[in-house]
Amino acid sequence: MDSLYHEKIRKAAHEVGKVVVGQDYMVNRLLIGLFTQGHILLEGVPGLAKTLTVNTLSKVLDLGFQRIQFTPDLLPSDVVGTMIYNQQKSEFEVKKGPVFANMVLADEVNRSPAKVQAALLEAMQEKQVTIGETTYHLDRPFLVLATQNPVDQEGTYPLPEAQMDRFMMKIHVDYPSKEDELEVMRRMANMGFSAEVKPVLTTEDIFEIRNEINAVKISESLERYIVELVFATRRPSDYGLKREAGYIQFGVSPRASISLNLAAKAAAYMEGRNYVLPEDIKEMAVDVFNHRIILNYEAEADNVSSKDIVNEILNEIPINS
């Protein structure tokens, strides 16, 4: 299967590459999130072009973009909006916040307290917000892309589990390769460097791509494989995963199975197929599961990450179980 939209997707990735070097993996996951209506959490040290990539992608997709810098003094009304009094009309009016955009970048989302982070919950899950006594539907498509820094923990607040679960995937953004680093250095050391990107995909294209992804077939055996992977995080002892059982406090939620199904179908579509392979599920499982598995203190003491746990589960659970 190779439709008109596959060529547009390739062109979109190429346009982003004019500005951002060596982050193909991140761009791929951002597109998958957009095409499947799944919010994305980006985690990585500063300087890895997370904000630049999201900003550039919004231009390539010709979507409305808003960036919210999360700080300790941010208020919920700064995110969703508030009621203001119009003295000329002697009445209250609604001033909509930056969440009213197609792509919302929540930069350093863990730097604001829980009540501000909670302001995003209704928007992320219901695609709507309530201001005063009125509920407003958000623009379509709507995607929240959040960034957080795993190293600098001073002045940060951990995201509530309920909000973490709303993110379809958590992407670990890594350092560039030597060649990519060299190219970045050459570009940025040239103070006259600038790259213009062209809009490639329209809103109508995105909705059509969603319809095509929805038509991608997944067999019942692979659906059951996803369920087995999910249950292996909840009851690892039942699957002979004694080591993992000693580290997992809570397994993944039902949202994980839904997200993995959608992500696998999108991954197959991006490869030009209208059917899902086991490799598609394995490729997406780490990004879908890693932020949903809650580990105990023993895992932290033994320096075991949720990514390690997911990889062990993928190695141990057979496809035809």
XYZ file of C-alpha atoms in Angstrom:
321
model
C 0.000 0.000 0.000
C 1.490 3.312 -1.044
C -0.942 6.208 -1.256
C -0.544 9.853 -2.150
C -0.195 10.628 1.541
C 2.924 8.505 1.980
C 4.812 10.808 -0.358
C 3.505 13.835 1.552
C 4.647 12.290 4.843
C 8.128 11.746 3.407
C 8.183 15.367 2.194
C 7.078 16.574 5.636
C 9.939 14.696 7.308
C 12.335 16.126 4.707
C 11.150 19.673 5.408
C 11.702 19.222 9.151
C 15.178 17.900 8.335
C 16.055 21.269 6.777
C 16.024 22.750 10.262
C 16.483 19.823 12.663
C 19.401 17.415 12.303
C 19.418 13.784 13.395
C 16.078 13.524 15.174
C 14.281 11.277 12.677
C 13.070 8.974 15.462
C 11.441 11.852 17.350
C 9.833 13.224 14.177
C 8.449 9.770 13.334
C 6.881 9.415 16.792
C 5.437 12.931 16.695
C 3.768 12.169 13.359
C 2.394 8.886 14.706
C 0.978 10.760 17.684
C -0.647 13.342 15.441
C -2.121 10.738 13.095
C -3.563 8.683 15.976
C -4.719 11.576 18.199
C -2.162 10.604 20.836
C -0.382 13.115 23.055
C 3.407 12.802 23.355
C 5.776 13.367 26.281
C 9.352 14.151 25.248
C 12.085 13.564 27.794
C 15.697 14.551 27.287
C 18.446 16.845 28.467
C 18.385 20.496 27.307
C 19.698 21.361 23.868
C 18.403 18.349 21.914
C 16.052 20.422 19.708
C 12.817 19.193 21.290
C 11.125 22.599 21.167
C 12.604 23.423 17.757
C 11.338 20.141 16.291
C 7.787 20.669 17.511
C 7.736 24.281 16.309
C 9.099 23.316 12.884
C 6.664 20.425 12.533
C 3.709 22.716 13.209
C 4.838 24.933 10.301
C 5.262 21.957 7.967
C 1.762 20.763 8.873
C 0.328 24.303 8.665
C -1.307 23.936 12.071
C -2.030 26.481 14.773
C 0.764 26.337 17.347
C 1.052 27.646 20.895
C 3.921 27.251 23.340
C 3.286 27.354 27.084
C 6.345 27.727 29.286
C 5.469 25.962 32.524
C 6.851 27.764 35.581
C 6.175 27.454 39.328
C 3.990 30.589 39.299
C 1.830 29.531 36.316
C -1.924 29.450 37.004
C -4.571 27.167 35.470
C -6.202 30.213 33.876
C -2.911 30.912 32.082
C -3.417 27.603 30.271
C -7.141 27.274 29.567
C -8.288 30.904 29.777
C -10.481 32.947 32.089
C -13.407 35.341 32.352
C -12.547 39.046 32.127
C -14.793 42.015 32.757
C -15.456 44.348 29.817
C -16.103 47.784 31.283
C -17.454 49.189 28.007
C -20.076 46.462 27.688
C -20.490 46.017 31.464
C -20.335 42.248 31.120
C -17.911 39.364 31.480
C -16.215 37.948 28.395
C -14.234 34.792 27.836
C -10.551 35.131 27.071
C -9.382 31.800 25.697
C -5.968 30.522 26.722
C -3.140 29.102 24.611
C -4.591 25.593 24.855
C -6.909 26.646 22.015
C -4.556 25.588 19.219
C -3.944 22.509 17.085
C -0.526 21.787 18.569
C 0.211 22.853 22.134
C 3.768 22.606 23.418
C 3.838 22.304 27.207
C 7.492 23.145 27.736
C 9.056 21.788 30.952
C 5.635 20.601 32.059
C 6.945 19.282 35.382
C 7.964 22.754 36.581
C 4.411 23.725 37.526
C 2.387 22.451 40.495
C -0.279 19.761 40.228
C -3.263 22.126 39.857
C -1.756 23.584 36.678
C -0.879 20.174 35.277
C -4.430 19.074 36.070
C -5.747 21.929 33.924
C -4.481 19.983 30.929
C -6.289 16.758 31.886
C -9.734 17.675 30.563
C -8.217 19.134 27.408
C -6.079 16.038 26.739
C -8.798 13.483 27.402
C -12.044 15.173 26.408
C -10.700 17.646 23.812
C -12.595 20.370 25.628
C -12.142 22.849 28.486
C -14.536 24.517 30.898
C -14.257 28.252 31.569
C -16.731 29.563 34.101
C -19.896 27.553 33.524
C -19.388 27.004 29.797
C -17.625 24.143 28.061
C -15.675 24.888 24.880
C -14.549 22.308 22.339
C -10.936 22.565 21.221
C -9.714 22.855 17.661
C -9.275 19.715 15.589
C -6.787 18.184 15.259
C -5.579 18.746 18.819
C -2.290 17.448 20.168
C -0.404 18.155 23.392
C 3.363 17.759 23.178
C 5.058 18.092 26.542
C 8.756 18.224 27.378
C 10.501 17.482 30.644
C 14.107 17.353 31.760
C 15.168 14.119 33.484
C 18.338 15.566 34.993
C 17.528 18.944 36.501
C 15.051 17.986 39.219
C 15.387 21.147 41.323
C 12.138 23.077 41.305
C 10.155 20.342 39.541
C 6.957 18.519 40.429
C 6.345 14.901 39.392
C 3.473 14.476 36.957
C 0.424 12.739 38.461
C -0.057 9.146 37.263
C -3.454 10.085 35.824
C -1.853 12.694 33.612
C 1.054 10.448 32.605
C -1.508 7.888 31.455
C -3.044 10.452 29.104
C 0.146 10.553 27.067
C 0.078 7.945 24.339
C 3.878 7.688 24.289
C 6.855 8.890 26.231
C 9.835 9.434 23.945
C 13.386 9.481 25.258
C 15.304 11.966 23.108
C 18.951 10.964 22.929
C 22.145 12.758 21.951
C 22.909 13.018 18.206
C 25.544 10.867 16.530
C 29.015 12.269 15.814
C 28.121 13.051 12.207
C 24.868 14.733 13.201
C 26.666 16.703 15.915
C 29.162 17.873 13.321
C 26.370 19.047 11.017
C 24.586 20.830 13.885
C 27.791 22.587 14.847
C 28.450 23.710 11.269
C 24.941 25.050 10.849
C 24.664 26.863 14.164
C 28.204 28.253 14.028
C 27.117 30.014 10.838
C 25.258 32.993 12.279
C 23.685 33.670 8.911
C 22.077 30.223 8.691
C 18.330 30.112 8.218
C 16.042 27.558 6.643
C 12.507 28.169 5.431
C 10.098 25.252 5.549
C 7.013 24.842 3.412
C 3.614 23.555 4.528
C 3.202 20.033 3.168
C 0.220 18.438 4.903
C -3.157 20.109 5.387
C -5.725 19.475 8.095
C -7.823 17.558 5.560
C -4.800 15.373 4.747
C -4.369 14.530 8.429
C -7.997 13.423 8.732
C -7.686 11.284 5.591
C -4.478 9.697 6.919
C -6.346 8.868 10.130
C -9.021 7.106 8.073
C -6.378 5.086 6.220
C -4.663 4.096 9.478
C -8.030 3.047 10.868
C -8.358 0.675 7.895
C -5.021 -1.062 8.626
C -5.733 -4.680 9.565
C -4.522 -6.387 12.723
C -5.125 -10.095 13.229
C -6.837 -11.521 16.293
C -3.643 -13.338 17.292
C -1.761 -10.027 17.377
C -4.586 -8.372 19.305
C -4.289 -11.152 21.871
C -0.508 -10.687 21.880
C -1.016 -7.041 22.891
C -3.310 -8.140 25.719
C -0.731 -10.689 26.893
C 1.952 -7.997 26.982
C -0.353 -5.748 29.003
C -1.195 -8.490 31.501
C 2.469 -9.423 31.823
C 3.046 -5.987 33.354
C 0.176 -6.498 35.810
C 0.775 -10.117 36.782
C 4.386 -10.875 35.894
C 4.499 -13.915 38.187
C 1.827 -15.628 36.072
C 4.222 -15.434 33.107
C 7.284 -16.711 34.944
C 8.760 -13.213 35.195
C 9.958 -13.502 38.802
C 12.610 -10.797 38.513
C 10.164 -8.309 37.012
C 7.551 -9.194 39.658
C 9.954 -7.934 42.305
C 10.248 -4.547 40.611
C 6.757 -3.676 39.298
C 4.436 -1.907 41.716
C 1.632 -1.250 39.221
C 1.235 -2.457 35.653
C -0.096 -0.519 32.689
C -3.710 0.644 32.350
C -6.253 -0.305 29.665
C -5.232 2.854 27.820
C -1.936 1.092 27.103
C -3.571 -1.677 25.077
C -5.593 0.859 23.091
C -2.545 3.027 22.459
C -0.334 0.095 21.460
C -2.932 -1.138 18.979
C -3.194 2.319 17.398
C 0.558 2.913 17.417
C 1.266 -0.460 15.797
C -1.255 0.260 13.040
C 0.280 3.690 12.478
C 3.796 2.186 12.384
C 2.648 -0.329 9.763
C 1.038 2.465 7.750
C 4.202 4.562 7.862
C 6.052 1.561 6.409
C 3.566 1.397 3.544
C 1.644 -1.667 4.767
C -2.085 -2.117 5.410
C -1.514 -4.895 7.947
C 0.300 -5.101 11.283
C 3.314 -7.336 11.883
C 4.585 -8.484 15.296
C 7.609 -6.218 14.749
C 5.308 -3.176 14.679
C 3.985 -4.034 18.127
C 7.461 -4.675 19.533
C 8.779 -1.440 18.009
C 6.099 0.676 19.688
C 5.708 -1.187 23.002
C 8.553 0.533 24.858
C 7.350 4.046 24.025
C 3.751 3.169 24.916
C 4.502 1.267 28.152
C 7.566 2.913 29.691
C 5.777 5.794 31.447
C 2.795 3.709 32.535
C 4.686 1.049 34.489
C 5.206 2.186 38.071
C 8.289 0.641 39.657
C 9.037 0.214 43.363
C 12.023 1.330 45.396
C 13.856 -1.949 44.774
C 13.960 -1.183 41.052
C 15.362 2.262 41.778
C 17.972 0.788 44.144
C 19.020 -1.757 41.517
C 19.062 0.917 38.779
C 16.392 -0.897 36.762
C 14.295 1.259 34.436
C 10.815 0.666 33.062
C 12.408 0.395 29.617
C 14.481 -2.547 30.867
C 11.321 -4.196 32.196
C 9.438 -3.772 28.911
C 12.335 -5.196 26.888
C 12.447 -8.243 29.192
C 8.718 -8.778 28.761
C 9.041 -8.517 24.967
C 11.828 -11.119 25.044
C 9.905 -13.542 27.238
C 6.304 -13.385 26.008
C 5.780 -15.500 22.861
C 3.565 -14.126 20.107
C 1.300 -17.187 19.999
C 0.660 -17.275 23.743
